[in-house]
mmCIF file of C-alpha atoms and ligand atoms in Angstrom:
data_model
loop_
_atom_site.group_PDB
_atom_site.id
_atom_site.type_symbol
_atom_site.label_atom_id
_atom_site.label_comp_id
_atom_site.label_asym_id
_atom_site.label_seq_id
_atom_site.Cartn_x
_atom_site.Cartn_y
_atom_site.Cartn_z
ATOM 1 C CA MET A 20 29.170 -3.161 13.169
ATOM 2 C CA LYS A 21 28.569 -1.720 9.668
ATOM 3 C CA THR A 22 27.755 1.907 9.537
ATOM 4 C CA GLY A 23 26.160 3.909 6.748
ATOM 5 C CA VAL A 24 22.628 4.230 5.555
ATOM 6 C CA LEU A 25 20.186 2.361 3.393
ATOM 7 C CA VAL A 26 17.822 4.105 1.053
ATOM 8 C CA GLY A 27 14.241 2.880 1.030
ATOM 9 C CA ILE A 28 11.781 3.888 -1.771
ATOM 10 C CA ASP A 29 7.982 3.408 -1.650
ATOM 11 C CA LEU A 30 6.625 3.915 -5.164
ATOM 12 C CA GLY A 31 2.836 4.162 -5.189
ATOM 13 C CA GLY A 32 0.308 5.032 -7.818
ATOM 14 C CA THR A 33 -0.037 8.613 -6.415
ATOM 15 C CA ASN A 34 3.162 9.335 -4.459
ATOM 16 C CA VAL A 35 6.755 8.293 -4.173
ATOM 17 C CA ARG A 36 8.349 8.436 -0.755
ATOM 18 C CA VAL A 37 12.132 8.031 -0.084
ATOM 19 C CA GLY A 38 13.862 7.633 3.279
ATOM 20 C CA ALA A 39 17.490 7.257 4.512
ATOM 21 C CA VAL A 40 17.179 4.443 6.917
ATOM 22 C CA ASN A 41 19.865 3.105 9.296
ATOM 23 C CA LEU A 42 20.574 -0.586 9.922
ATOM 24 C CA GLN A 43 18.370 -0.602 13.006
ATOM 25 C CA GLY A 44 15.395 0.593 10.903
ATOM 26 C CA ASP A 45 15.226 4.184 12.088
ATOM 27 C CA VAL A 46 14.237 6.789 9.405
ATOM 28 C CA LEU A 47 16.884 9.446 9.448
ATOM 29 C CA ALA A 48 15.708 11.587 6.492
ATOM 30 C CA TRP A 49 12.534 11.729 4.471
ATOM 31 C CA ALA A 50 11.436 13.172 1.152
ATOM 32 C CA GLU A 51 8.305 12.663 -0.936
ATOM 33 C CA ALA A 52 6.597 13.924 -4.139
ATOM 34 C CA PRO A 53 3.766 13.084 -6.408
ATOM 35 C CA ILE A 54 4.834 10.518 -8.990
ATOM 36 C CA GLU A 55 2.758 11.728 -11.886
ATOM 37 C CA ALA A 56 3.275 8.459 -13.602
ATOM 38 C CA SER A 57 1.538 9.408 -16.842
ATOM 39 C CA ARG A 58 4.411 11.900 -17.506
ATOM 40 C CA GLY A 59 6.506 8.906 -18.218
ATOM 41 C CA PRO A 60 9.121 6.742 -16.439
ATOM 42 C CA GLN A 61 11.912 9.059 -17.306
ATOM 43 C CA VAL A 62 10.394 11.980 -15.469
ATOM 44 C CA GLY A 63 9.421 9.700 -12.597
ATOM 45 C CA LEU A 64 12.951 8.227 -12.318
ATOM 46 C CA ALA A 65 14.625 11.625 -12.424
ATOM 47 C CA ARG A 66 12.292 12.714 -9.569
ATOM 48 C CA ILE A 67 13.154 9.536 -7.595
ATOM 49 C CA GLY A 68 16.893 10.160 -8.225
ATOM 50 C CA ALA A 69 16.547 13.736 -6.919
ATOM 51 C CA LEU A 70 14.649 12.538 -3.783
ATOM 52 C CA ILE A 71 17.415 10.004 -3.054
ATOM 53 C CA GLU A 72 20.064 12.676 -3.404
ATOM 54 C CA GLN A 73 18.034 14.980 -1.122
ATOM 55 C CA VAL A 74 17.774 12.393 1.736
ATOM 56 C CA LEU A 75 21.438 11.427 1.457
ATOM 57 C CA GLY A 76 22.342 15.151 1.575
ATOM 58 C CA THR A 77 20.305 15.538 4.736
ATOM 59 C CA VAL A 78 22.246 12.810 6.523
ATOM 60 C CA GLY A 79 25.548 13.973 5.080
ATOM 61 C CA MET A 80 26.274 11.017 2.820
ATOM 62 C CA VAL A 81 27.208 10.724 -0.789
ATOM 63 C CA MET A 82 26.522 7.007 -1.187
ATOM 64 C CA PRO A 83 24.133 4.659 0.536
ATOM 65 C CA LEU A 84 25.076 1.067 1.336
ATOM 66 C CA ALA A 85 22.249 -0.245 -0.771
ATOM 67 C CA ILE A 86 18.909 0.841 -2.187
ATOM 68 C CA GLY A 87 15.588 -0.932 -1.929
ATOM 69 C CA MET A 88 12.377 -0.166 -3.721
ATOM 70 C CA GLY A 89 8.830 -1.302 -3.008
ATOM 71 C CA ALA A 90 6.796 -0.612 -6.050
ATOM 72 C CA THR A 91 3.127 -0.923 -6.907
ATOM 73 C CA GLY A 92 2.862 -4.122 -8.923
ATOM 74 C CA PRO A 93 2.952 -5.949 -11.262
ATOM 75 C CA ILE A 94 6.707 -6.140 -11.016
ATOM 76 C CA ASP A 95 9.213 -8.713 -12.233
ATOM 77 C CA ARG A 96 11.654 -9.329 -9.336
ATOM 78 C CA GLN A 97 13.869 -11.631 -11.372
ATOM 79 C CA ARG A 98 14.423 -8.961 -14.062
ATOM 80 C CA GLY A 99 14.228 -6.083 -11.576
ATOM 81 C CA SER A 100 11.655 -4.279 -13.663
ATOM 82 C CA ILE A 101 8.275 -2.612 -13.092
ATOM 83 C CA GLN A 102 5.591 -3.703 -15.516
ATOM 84 C CA ASN A 103 2.673 -1.699 -14.363
ATOM 85 C CA PRO A 104 0.700 0.343 -16.960
ATOM 86 C CA TYR A 105 -2.383 -0.004 -14.596
ATOM 87 C CA THR A 106 -1.626 2.136 -11.581
ATOM 88 C CA LEU A 107 1.520 3.649 -13.092
ATOM 89 C CA PRO A 108 0.305 4.605 -16.622
ATOM 90 C CA THR A 109 3.001 4.297 -19.290
ATOM 91 C CA TRP A 110 5.299 2.343 -16.927
ATOM 92 C CA GLU A 111 5.196 -0.839 -19.102
ATOM 93 C CA ASP A 112 8.687 -2.279 -18.780
ATOM 94 C CA VAL A 113 10.938 -0.143 -16.719
ATOM 95 C CA PRO A 114 14.230 -1.740 -15.539
ATOM 96 C CA VAL A 115 14.435 0.211 -12.294
ATOM 97 C CA VAL A 116 17.054 -1.989 -10.620
ATOM 98 C CA GLN A 117 19.492 -1.609 -13.506
ATOM 99 C CA LEU A 118 18.855 2.156 -13.800
ATOM 100 C CA LEU A 119 19.300 2.856 -10.064
ATOM 101 C CA GLN A 120 22.392 0.611 -9.990
ATOM 102 C CA GLU A 121 23.910 2.491 -12.868
ATOM 103 C CA ARG A 122 23.234 5.862 -11.290
ATOM 104 C CA PHE A 123 24.213 5.104 -7.703
ATOM 105 C CA GLY A 124 26.659 2.268 -8.093
ATOM 106 C CA VAL A 125 25.265 0.231 -5.236
ATOM 107 C CA PRO A 126 23.128 -3.035 -4.952
ATOM 108 C CA VAL A 127 19.328 -2.406 -5.566
ATOM 109 C CA ALA A 128 16.488 -4.598 -4.349
ATOM 110 C CA LEU A 129 13.024 -4.564 -5.782
ATOM 111 C CA GLU A 130 9.878 -5.792 -3.935
ATOM 112 C CA ASN A 131 6.188 -5.401 -4.424
ATOM 113 C CA ASP A 132 5.014 -2.354 -2.369
ATOM 114 C CA ALA A 133 2.638 -4.388 -0.123
ATOM 115 C CA ASP A 134 5.435 -6.873 0.605
ATOM 116 C CA ALA A 135 7.780 -3.992 1.489
ATOM 117 C CA ALA A 136 5.266 -2.497 3.886
ATOM 118 C CA ALA A 137 4.767 -5.919 5.556
ATOM 119 C CA LEU A 138 8.570 -6.416 5.856
ATOM 120 C CA GLY A 139 8.883 -3.018 7.504
ATOM 121 C CA GLU A 140 6.134 -3.742 9.979
ATOM 122 C CA ALA A 141 7.520 -7.244 10.668
ATOM 123 C CA TRP A 142 10.988 -5.782 11.191
ATOM 124 C CA VAL A 143 10.429 -2.839 13.513
ATOM 125 C CA GLY A 144 6.638 -2.238 13.561
ATOM 126 C CA ALA A 145 3.378 -3.790 14.612
ATOM 127 C CA GLY A 146 4.337 -7.242 13.356
ATOM 128 C CA ARG A 147 7.513 -7.459 15.310
ATOM 129 C CA ASP A 148 6.667 -10.121 17.814
ATOM 130 C CA HIS A 149 4.279 -12.157 15.655
ATOM 131 C CA GLU A 150 4.730 -15.312 13.637
ATOM 132 C CA ARG A 151 1.993 -14.792 11.147
ATOM 133 C CA VAL A 152 1.562 -11.270 9.865
ATOM 134 C CA LEU A 153 -1.057 -10.311 7.307
ATOM 135 C CA MET A 154 -0.668 -6.861 5.920
ATOM 136 C CA VAL A 155 -3.391 -4.991 4.035
ATOM 137 C CA THR A 156 -2.452 -1.724 2.323
ATOM 138 C CA VAL A 157 -5.370 0.444 1.062
ATOM 139 C CA GLY A 158 -4.252 3.284 -1.158
ATOM 140 C CA THR A 159 -4.564 3.780 -4.887
ATOM 141 C CA GLY A 160 -5.039 0.041 -4.987
ATOM 142 C CA ILE A 161 -5.300 -2.655 -2.296
ATOM 143 C CA GLY A 162 -2.103 -4.566 -1.704
ATOM 144 C CA THR A 163 -1.733 -7.569 0.603
ATOM 145 C CA ALA A 164 1.254 -9.512 1.944
ATOM 146 C CA PHE A 165 1.750 -12.419 4.274
ATOM 147 C CA VAL A 166 4.887 -12.655 6.339
ATOM 148 C CA TYR A 167 5.415 -16.061 8.054
ATOM 149 C CA ARG A 168 8.195 -16.377 10.596
ATOM 150 C CA GLY A 169 9.925 -13.280 9.183
ATOM 151 C CA GLU A 170 9.853 -14.402 5.598
ATOM 152 C CA ILE A 171 7.585 -13.004 2.792
ATOM 153 C CA TYR A 172 5.297 -15.731 1.420
ATOM 154 C CA ARG A 173 5.981 -15.934 -2.373
ATOM 155 C CA GLY A 174 3.840 -17.537 -4.960
ATOM 156 C CA ILE A 175 4.709 -19.663 -7.937
ATOM 157 C CA GLU A 176 7.719 -18.422 -9.874
ATOM 158 C CA GLY A 177 8.291 -15.881 -7.016
ATOM 159 C CA ALA A 178 5.118 -14.010 -8.002
ATOM 160 C CA HIS A 179 3.330 -11.774 -5.550
ATOM 161 C CA PRO A 180 -0.212 -12.897 -4.651
ATOM 162 C CA GLU A 181 -2.624 -10.099 -5.616
ATOM 163 C CA ALA A 182 -5.475 -10.297 -3.160
ATOM 164 C CA GLY A 183 -6.653 -6.843 -4.158
ATOM 165 C CA HIS A 184 -8.226 -8.731 -7.095
ATOM 166 C CA ILE A 185 -10.178 -11.171 -5.058
ATOM 167 C CA VAL A 186 -13.761 -10.746 -6.272
ATOM 168 C CA VAL A 187 -16.076 -9.486 -3.512
ATOM 169 C CA ASP A 188 -19.000 -8.669 -5.787
ATOM 170 C CA PRO A 189 -19.342 -10.408 -9.184
ATOM 171 C CA ARG A 190 -21.859 -7.722 -10.149
ATOM 172 C CA GLY A 191 -19.511 -4.933 -9.159
ATOM 173 C CA PRO A 192 -17.695 -2.419 -11.384
ATOM 174 C CA LEU A 193 -15.254 -3.504 -14.116
ATOM 175 C CA CYS A 194 -11.717 -3.560 -12.822
ATOM 176 C CA TYR A 195 -8.718 -2.793 -15.050
ATOM 177 C CA CYS A 196 -7.777 -6.456 -14.689
ATOM 178 C CA GLY A 197 -10.870 -7.432 -16.665
ATOM 179 C CA ALA A 198 -12.868 -8.896 -13.767
ATOM 180 C CA HIS A 199 -15.943 -7.339 -12.163
ATOM 181 C CA GLY A 200 -16.119 -6.292 -8.454
ATOM 182 C CA CYS A 201 -12.524 -6.829 -7.427
ATOM 183 C CA TRP A 202 -11.882 -5.857 -3.828
ATOM 184 C CA GLU A 203 -9.743 -2.867 -4.893
ATOM 185 C CA SER A 204 -12.207 -1.685 -7.448
ATOM 186 C CA LEU A 205 -14.744 -1.308 -4.558
ATOM 187 C CA ALA A 206 -12.690 -0.234 -1.619
ATOM 188 C CA SER A 207 -9.511 1.604 -2.680
ATOM 189 C CA GLY A 208 -9.088 5.420 -2.496
ATOM 190 C CA PRO A 209 -10.088 5.961 -6.121
ATOM 191 C CA ALA A 210 -13.068 3.577 -5.778
ATOM 192 C CA ILE A 211 -14.330 5.714 -2.821
ATOM 193 C CA ALA A 212 -13.789 8.914 -4.926
ATOM 194 C CA ARG A 213 -15.573 7.449 -7.927
ATOM 195 C CA ARG A 214 -18.593 6.409 -5.947
ATOM 196 C CA ALA A 215 -18.757 9.823 -4.163
ATOM 197 C CA GLN A 216 -18.390 11.819 -7.420
ATOM 198 C CA SER A 217 -21.207 9.981 -9.116
ATOM 199 C CA LEU A 218 -23.645 10.284 -6.142
ATOM 200 C CA ALA A 219 -22.725 13.936 -5.411
ATOM 201 C CA ARG A 220 -23.877 14.852 -8.923
ATOM 202 C CA ASP A 221 -27.601 14.667 -7.942
ATOM 203 C CA THR A 222 -27.646 15.249 -4.185
ATOM 204 C CA SER A 223 -26.757 18.140 -2.062
ATOM 205 C CA THR A 224 -23.796 17.213 0.091
ATOM 206 C CA LEU A 225 -21.015 18.788 2.093
ATOM 207 C CA MET A 226 -18.531 16.896 -0.102
ATOM 208 C CA VAL A 227 -19.124 19.371 -3.005
ATOM 209 C CA GLU A 228 -18.520 22.263 -0.679
ATOM 210 C CA LEU A 229 -15.344 20.736 0.810
ATOM 211 C CA ALA A 230 -14.160 20.272 -2.843
ATOM 212 C CA GLN A 231 -14.874 23.919 -3.600
ATOM 213 C CA GLY A 232 -17.670 22.965 -5.986
ATOM 214 C CA ASN A 233 -15.349 20.857 -8.166
ATOM 215 C CA LEU A 234 -16.811 17.311 -8.299
ATOM 216 C CA GLU A 235 -13.475 15.905 -9.577
ATOM 217 C CA ALA A 236 -11.745 17.195 -6.516
ATOM 218 C CA ILE A 237 -13.819 14.909 -4.312
ATOM 219 C CA ASP A 238 -11.433 12.214 -3.070
ATOM 220 C CA ALA A 239 -11.387 9.739 -0.239
ATOM 221 C CA ARG A 240 -10.135 12.329 2.180
ATOM 222 C CA VAL A 241 -13.048 14.680 1.386
ATOM 223 C CA VAL A 242 -15.468 11.814 1.882
ATOM 224 C CA VAL A 243 -14.018 11.044 5.322
ATOM 225 C CA ALA A 244 -14.030 14.702 6.326
ATOM 226 C CA ALA A 245 -17.656 15.142 5.207
ATOM 227 C CA ALA A 246 -18.739 11.942 7.051
ATOM 228 C CA GLN A 247 -17.083 13.133 10.174
ATOM 229 C CA ALA A 248 -18.930 16.410 9.910
ATOM 230 C CA GLY A 249 -22.231 14.523 9.711
ATOM 231 C CA ASP A 250 -22.925 14.498 5.981
ATOM 232 C CA VAL A 251 -25.419 11.623 5.361
ATOM 233 C CA LEU A 252 -24.314 10.744 1.888
ATOM 234 C CA ALA A 253 -20.669 10.633 2.850
ATOM 235 C CA GLN A 254 -21.528 8.432 5.801
ATOM 236 C CA GLN A 255 -23.360 6.007 3.476
ATOM 237 C CA ILE A 256 -20.326 5.838 1.250
ATOM 238 C CA ILE A 257 -18.095 5.139 4.233
ATOM 239 C CA GLU A 258 -20.415 2.437 5.529
ATOM 240 C CA GLU A 259 -20.562 0.755 2.044
ATOM 241 C CA THR A 260 -16.806 0.984 1.581
ATOM 242 C CA ALA A 261 -16.229 -0.428 5.078
ATOM 243 C CA PHE A 262 -18.539 -3.357 4.217
ATOM 244 C CA TYR A 263 -16.342 -4.223 1.246
ATOM 245 C CA LEU A 264 -13.163 -3.627 3.249
ATOM 246 C CA GLY A 265 -14.480 -5.947 5.909
ATOM 247 C CA LEU A 266 -15.497 -8.607 3.362
ATOM 248 C CA GLY A 267 -12.068 -8.719 1.775
ATOM 249 C CA MET A 268 -10.397 -8.808 5.113
ATOM 250 C CA VAL A 269 -12.541 -11.608 6.462
ATOM 251 C CA ASN A 270 -11.876 -13.674 3.322
ATOM 252 C CA LEU A 271 -8.180 -13.407 3.942
ATOM 253 C CA MET A 272 -8.452 -13.884 7.712
ATOM 254 C CA ILE A 273 -10.429 -17.108 7.266
ATOM 255 C CA ALA A 274 -7.849 -18.365 4.707
ATOM 256 C CA TYR A 275 -4.706 -17.443 6.763
ATOM 257 C CA LEU A 276 -5.761 -17.133 10.428
ATOM 258 C CA PRO A 277 -2.849 -14.700 11.092
ATOM 259 C CA ASP A 278 -1.903 -13.537 14.549
ATOM 260 C CA VAL A 279 -2.392 -10.009 13.441
ATOM 261 C CA VAL A 280 -3.725 -7.920 10.495
ATOM 262 C CA ILE A 281 -1.848 -4.720 9.996
ATOM 263 C CA LEU A 282 -3.656 -1.979 8.143
ATOM 264 C CA GLY A 283 -1.653 0.541 6.168
ATOM 265 C CA GLY A 284 -1.929 2.926 3.177
ATOM 266 C CA GLY A 285 -3.518 6.368 2.832
ATOM 267 C CA VAL A 286 -7.145 5.273 3.219
ATOM 268 C CA MET A 287 -6.361 3.463 6.464
ATOM 269 C CA ARG A 288 -5.281 6.713 8.019
ATOM 270 C CA ALA A 289 -9.069 7.096 8.442
ATOM 271 C CA TYR A 290 -9.398 3.582 9.911
ATOM 272 C CA PRO A 291 -11.314 4.689 13.041
ATOM 273 C CA VAL A 292 -14.155 5.906 10.655
ATOM 274 C CA PHE A 293 -14.450 2.534 8.977
ATOM 275 C CA ALA A 294 -13.636 0.330 12.027
ATOM 276 C CA PRO A 295 -17.172 -0.213 13.554
ATOM 277 C CA TYR A 296 -18.559 -1.495 10.266
ATOM 278 C CA ILE A 297 -15.486 -3.642 9.545
ATOM 279 C CA HIS A 298 -15.796 -5.264 12.975
ATOM 280 C CA GLN A 299 -19.460 -5.986 12.266
ATOM 281 C CA VAL A 300 -18.591 -7.926 9.104
ATOM 282 C CA ILE A 301 -15.860 -9.805 10.819
ATOM 283 C CA GLN A 302 -18.156 -10.702 13.679
ATOM 284 C CA GLN A 303 -20.710 -12.113 11.311
ATOM 285 C CA HIS A 304 -18.175 -14.492 9.867
ATOM 286 C CA SER A 305 -16.528 -15.682 13.125
ATOM 287 C CA VAL A 306 -18.417 -18.931 13.421
ATOM 288 C CA VAL A 307 -16.196 -21.431 11.693
ATOM 289 C CA ALA A 308 -12.763 -20.017 12.642
ATOM 290 C CA PRO A 309 -11.454 -18.144 15.662
ATOM 291 C CA LEU A 310 -11.384 -14.763 13.907
ATOM 292 C CA GLN A 311 -12.138 -12.971 17.265
ATOM 293 C CA SER A 312 -8.553 -13.846 18.343
ATOM 294 C CA VAL A 313 -7.030 -12.161 15.244
ATOM 295 C CA ARG A 314 -5.985 -8.679 16.050
ATOM 296 C CA LEU A 315 -6.547 -5.729 13.749
ATOM 297 C CA VAL A 316 -4.016 -2.982 14.228
ATOM 298 C CA MET A 317 -2.870 0.119 12.379
ATOM 299 C CA ALA A 318 0.586 0.044 10.858
ATOM 300 C CA ARG A 319 2.890 1.321 13.625
ATOM 301 C CA LEU A 320 5.219 2.794 11.017
ATOM 302 C CA GLY A 321 2.300 4.673 9.557
ATOM 303 C CA GLY A 322 3.081 5.958 6.100
ATOM 304 C CA GLN A 323 6.742 4.903 6.491
ATOM 305 C CA ALA A 324 6.214 1.172 6.476
ATOM 306 C CA GLY A 325 6.997 0.710 2.812
ATOM 307 C CA VAL A 326 10.128 2.787 2.900
ATOM 308 C CA VAL A 327 11.483 1.005 6.016
ATOM 309 C CA GLY A 328 10.650 -2.422 4.490
ATOM 310 C CA ALA A 329 12.314 -1.465 1.192
ATOM 311 C CA ALA A 330 15.393 -0.535 3.232
ATOM 312 C CA TYR A 331 15.242 -3.913 5.036
ATOM 313 C CA ALA A 332 15.155 -5.645 1.592
ATOM 314 C CA ALA A 333 18.200 -3.500 0.600
ATOM 315 C CA SER A 334 19.979 -4.587 3.863
ATOM 316 C CA LYS A 335 19.712 -8.248 2.813
ATOM 317 C CA LEU A 336 21.812 -7.443 -0.184
ATOM 318 C CA ILE A 337 24.739 -6.133 1.816
ATOM 319 C CA VAL A 338 24.607 -8.881 4.387
ATOM 320 C CA GLU A 339 24.615 -11.525 1.747
ATOM 321 C CA GLY A 340 26.931 -9.720 -0.720
HETATM 322 P P1 ADP B 425 -0.104 5.054 -3.026
HETATM 323 O O1 ADP B 425 0.777 4.334 -2.140
HETATM 324 O O2 ADP B 425 -0.880 4.095 -3.946
HETATM 325 O O3 ADP B 425 0.417 6.178 -3.776
HETATM 326 P P2 ADP B 425 -1.376 6.051 -0.625
HETATM 327 O O4 ADP B 425 -1.179 4.911 0.304
HETATM 328 O O5 ADP B 425 -0.580 7.323 -0.467
HETATM 329 O O6 ADP B 425 -1.296 5.615 -2.154
HETATM 330 O O7 ADP B 425 -2.948 6.344 -0.596
HETATM 331 C C1 ADP B 425 -3.500 7.333 -1.519
HETATM 332 C C2 ADP B 425 -4.951 7.241 -1.375
HETATM 333 O O8 ADP B 425 -5.317 7.389 -0.020
HETATM 334 C C3 ADP B 425 -5.702 8.328 -2.165
HETATM 335 O O9 ADP B 425 -6.833 7.751 -2.796
HETATM 336 C C4 ADP B 425 -6.082 9.278 -1.087
HETATM 337 O O10 ADP B 425 -7.327 9.992 -1.425
HETATM 338 C C5 ADP B 425 -6.308 8.472 0.154
HETATM 339 N N1 ADP B 425 -6.051 9.190 1.419
HETATM 340 C C6 ADP B 425 -4.903 9.770 1.759
HETATM 341 N N2 ADP B 425 -5.068 10.308 2.998
HETATM 342 C C7 ADP B 425 -6.243 9.974 3.426
HETATM 343 C C8 ADP B 425 -6.993 10.177 4.681
HETATM 344 N N3 ADP B 425 -6.437 10.832 5.699
HETATM 345 N N4 ADP B 425 -8.228 9.579 4.783
HETATM 346 C C9 ADP B 425 -8.754 8.913 3.741
HETATM 347 N N5 ADP B 425 -8.148 8.691 2.593
HETATM 348 C C10 ADP B 425 -6.861 9.177 2.412
HETATM 349 MG MG1 MG B 426 1.486 2.602 -1.423
HETATM 350 ZN ZN1 ZN B 427 -9.086 -6.642 -10.533
#
């Protein structure tokens, strides 16, 4: 049996996480840092390189077998580049595969971050024993992926379907993609923060206190904490967000009828707070299709799903190569 470690990277719009992962999918070492994308791809890539060296050092290795990255899209898998000035400002055409290959001298795989998370969960997580796995990742954006019989579903020209841009309210806020009321413009972490910040301006709310009086410091985590402490405004925001989360999920569930929907990403760490409202929406739409049989579960790998799945994508390069 081959020994050595894989490196998995999960590049999000907020944070980058790197793990040294063995061929059984266990995370042996972990490091993460803010990506601060607007400081430019060079700064970001230097940071990623340092994190890779850090995890390799922890497990006492100089070289990994292969490296995999799951990156917030749009990406071009064929060219191995990130083309995402939207959630990674200034990252307009960054040939990450080539740059990492040059620096570390091993094969490098690139996947969309939601696909990577789904692959991780399907490999050693909550999707393990299921034929049809739908993954929904709610973080800086909303990413979705569908794994069928262990394989990622890919669209035309290998493109990644972007269900985060399904329109759930045509009168909703303008999304960076040009449409109004995209799912992610209504239910992602920044969408929650935006709504909270604008409402907190004219109402007294615990959220302002938790953010030490700084409106701009109100983020999704603050909203959740305030709601749990009984703040009425925060609870309204949670309820409204959960309604949109549920709407988007139900649209996908009706279209795919998966065995399981796996929920990941930073915002879904607070899933229990949203769950009752999400279930309500699903119940209201369960007439034409057996949605009540579809299980909703939290990512078993938690925040590590993307890293583990990126490592899985990397492992395919050494098996085939
Ligand atoms: P990305 O992969 O895009 O960098 P993450 O999946 O780490 O993003 O999610 C980041 C988002 O999740 C932020 O908007 C943050 O406020 C929110 N978040 C992080 N932790 C929590 C939490 N415990 N409860 C609610 N929201 C959270
Ligand atoms: Mg992410
Ligand atoms: Zn959009």
